[in-house]
Amino acid sequence: MPPLLEVRNAQLSYDDAPVLRDVSLELAEGEIFAVIGPSGCGKTSLLRVIAGLEQAQSGEVWLDGARIDATPTHRRGIGLMFQELALFPHLDVAANVDFGLRLQGLDATARAERVTEMLQLVGLPEHGARKVHELSGGERQRVALARSLAPRPRLLMLDEPVGALDRALREDLLAELGAILRSQSLTAIYVTHDQEEAFALADRVMVMQAGEVRQVGPPLEIYRAPADAWVARFLGRTNLIPGQVHPPLPSGPPSASPPPRVPSSPPSPSQRDGEGVRGRGRVRVHTPIGDFILPTPLPTDAAPGPITLLLGDERAHIERAADPSPALNTIVAEIVAQSFHGRLLRLSVRTGGHDLSFAVDPPPPGDAWGVGESVRITLDPAAIIMIPDGSS
Amino acid sequence: MRPSRLILIPALGFLALFFVYPLIEIFRQSLAPNGDFSLAPFETVLGDSFFLGRLWFTAWQALASTALTLALGLPSAYVFARYEFRGKTTIRALTTIPFVLPVVVVAIAFTALLGPTGVLNEALQSIFGLSQPPIRVLNTITVILLAHAFYNYTIVVRTVSALWANIDPRTEEAARVLGGGAVAVFWRVTLPQIAPAVLSAALLVFMFSFTSFGVVLILGGPEFATLEATIYNLTARLLRLPLAAALAIVQIVFTLAVMWTYARLQARTATPLSLQPQSAATRRIRGRRQRLLIGLNFGLVFLWLGAPLLALVERSFRGAEGYTFAFYKALENNAQEQFFFVSLSEALRNSLWFAAVTVLIAVPLGTVLAFAVARVRGRWRPIADALAMLPLGVSVITLAFGILIALDSGPLDLRASWVIIVVAHTLIAYPFVMRSVLSVVRGIDERLHEAAATLGASPTQTVRRVDLPIVSRAMLVGATFAFAISIGDFGAALLLSRPEFSTMNVAIFRYLSLPGGERLGAALAMSVVLMLVSGIGFLLIERFRYRDVGEF
């Protein structure tokens, strides 16, 4: 099936300042696609190009197999929910929702039905006659959603739809929004600077920085294996250590440490190809804070040379460091600070001049760790990701 | 071409034909009256002590009027800005009345109060048994200044109190704590903050007084004449068109220079203020001293604003033998068989008809121009602003004079038609419509247009379904202004109208110039009717005016 939406090599700049650099994406029917990135990364501009509110200097936009670059916004059939909502202040709630329906030339009964249906969907069945300025922030958000859903757009784009709300309200609305989008089997692009929002809602996520696409993939994949150090940091994964990949290991488990667990997922064809060259698909990485032996998902990742290691804290084990000598896949570090966050304890540690942070299970009762103590952190090799040289 | 641009063509065509072309004709008339270039008219106007005297009088009476208006208006502005009291809204609304009254009504009202047979003289004569009226202010500068101050009081109160109310009173309290006395605090803290509003109000008052026509013509008598009145005399009575044209250009240069100075001054004095919501700055009246102060202020204001109008009504019913409807009845039948007689119903019909047509032209014209000017961004924006408002800087008599000498031949010879009056009224009125609409158009979030587009609205549909509904209220405000301006205009109608198209204002003026004892009575009666008609305009303005549209 051809993609519903396709953007090919979109370039956009304002006064010579590039906003979109060669951005491409494909969207399948029914998919919820999130675009994340810091403010100013071009994500809103991308939406505006797709909606036709902005003309890219080069590149193509295809919808339903037709090129739509020359189609004016109002004939594209693409809905957009604005960050600022942009509700019509001169119209009441029902008339706002009705706006697009009226332009489609539907008869009054059909329109009234659809308005009622939409207001019900967003949980404001009684609010049709209200003035826009009488609504709370959350209610306005719902009206804006109902308004953009009402004309049944081929594609709905949402620009930071819950960004302006306070945290609790945001989470409620987010869950509801996801349910509504799925119930309408809509194809949607969701723009946000908040990765949690994107991860919670989207089938696929695209990370943008400075007008460029850094990574596209399912949320879990992006979180587990950021494409580069920038993406890792943007996702709040700051345990980044520069390292050096050693030449291929000989076959068999290394003798210096207990055999590291190899990921249980079945090897992909590419992994199998790599086995001939890279032994059992493992690689040894030397870093200033110790050596790590890791499974390599792709052989290309394991070429000898400089790389960056992302140390994940999933299944990290922590104990008092009785023996300060380093061991494979462990770190010996000094506790700099600790703070308790509900179920997990966040430990800030320092080792070899690097500051790292791990969320770990708290120690057993009566056995608290203190600031200044040395601990040994044993990491799960599956949670350690090699990233192309991230000196940037 | 987009339809929105196409619609601009008639608007610009209207301005080109009825504003730009007449201006060019004024230049041609003044520089080359007979086809040959000559500076003679300018040499006369700028070299003759008579004309220089007129210019000097015009300027100093405008300055004096401004000073007097500020002196009367600022205390009221302070009370409105700083105190909360019962009936504030009503009192505030009442202070608008003088501004919406036609100048002719104001002039007649002052005659009714202060004239030789006025209420005040009659009372003084009967109390003190005097044989001669003791107050002789008619045809003096005093009554001109009083009338100007009466007329412009509203501008000062409205403009200044609007800003004053939003100034944080804690800045004054801070100055007090730092050791400032009441006077020092006003001069050093309050005045600098309200200066932009005072300045803009003063400029408006100055401009209105500088180009004052009706008040000076009716109350000043033959001795006093502003440039405006002189241009009228040169045109209508002496037929010295090149001199009138040269004088008109001198006046345009002068008013534009004043406006430019004002723009510069305002740019320099406008400091970022810590504006407060109005409720935070108002206090309830406490203590006897405050009560007395405020009471005194309004007592004076009402006496001064109310007395002329009450005198007008009283005199209109006052015949030789007590109270009578005779003056009103005489308005309908031409008992003295005057050649220039215009009955009340005719004059009323003319006034209303012209006002209605003016509204119908000025509102679309002002709206279209507001949308066009709002589209201009960046460097050109102030230029577009200024150009579109230019007719506001050209006096009424000059506008009418230009139209008169420009539209004098071929199919454009509109001199015998009532259309010419409506054209002049539209030129005077549309800047007000434009200003009212423009401030709202500029406030429309661009996102609303984009939202409409993503919902399937074409640019034209967006204008119809989003922009026009949003500005409709500002258009309504503009319409009431246009109505009030047309109903109130005296100068343009006097210069342009044939007797059969006399408006109420012109009819009143004609009554005054008729011989016979009934003349003042008829003028008084018609003035009362005109006051009532403009009162409707006033009610409409108060009804539709709202904060976003600004004070004027």
Tab-separated table of C-alpha atoms in Angstrom, chain A residues 316-323 327 330-333 335 347 360-361 363-364 367 369 373-378:
chain	number	residue	atom	x	y	z
A	316	ALA	CA	21.687	-2.273	36.804
A	317	HIS	CA	22.854	-3.890	40.005
A	318	ILE	CA	24.486	-1.834	42.704
A	319	GLU	CA	26.433	-2.805	45.790
A	320	ARG	CA	29.095	-1.460	48.095
A	321	ALA	CA	32.455	-1.699	46.413
A	322	ALA	CA	34.408	-3.964	48.713
A	323	ASP	CA	36.974	-4.545	46.024
A	327	ALA	CA	35.868	-5.648	36.299
A	330	THR	CA	31.038	-2.820	35.955
A	331	ILE	CA	31.781	0.658	37.150
A	332	VAL	CA	33.272	1.612	40.465
A	333	ALA	CA	32.161	5.112	41.338
A	335	ILE	CA	28.210	8.649	45.152
A	347	LEU	CA	22.115	8.085	42.238
A	360	VAL	CA	18.204	1.924	40.808
A	361	ASP	CA	16.229	-0.032	43.366
A	363	PRO	CA	19.136	-0.602	49.111
A	364	PRO	CA	17.545	-2.954	51.648
A	367	ASP	CA	21.527	-0.337	54.750
A	369	TRP	CA	24.276	4.389	51.052
A	373	GLU	CA	30.754	6.064	49.479
A	374	SER	CA	32.167	3.908	46.729
A	375	VAL	CA	29.777	1.589	44.938
A	376	ARG	CA	30.110	-1.027	42.272
A	377	ILE	CA	27.509	-0.813	39.525
A	378	THR	CA	27.090	-3.899	37.372
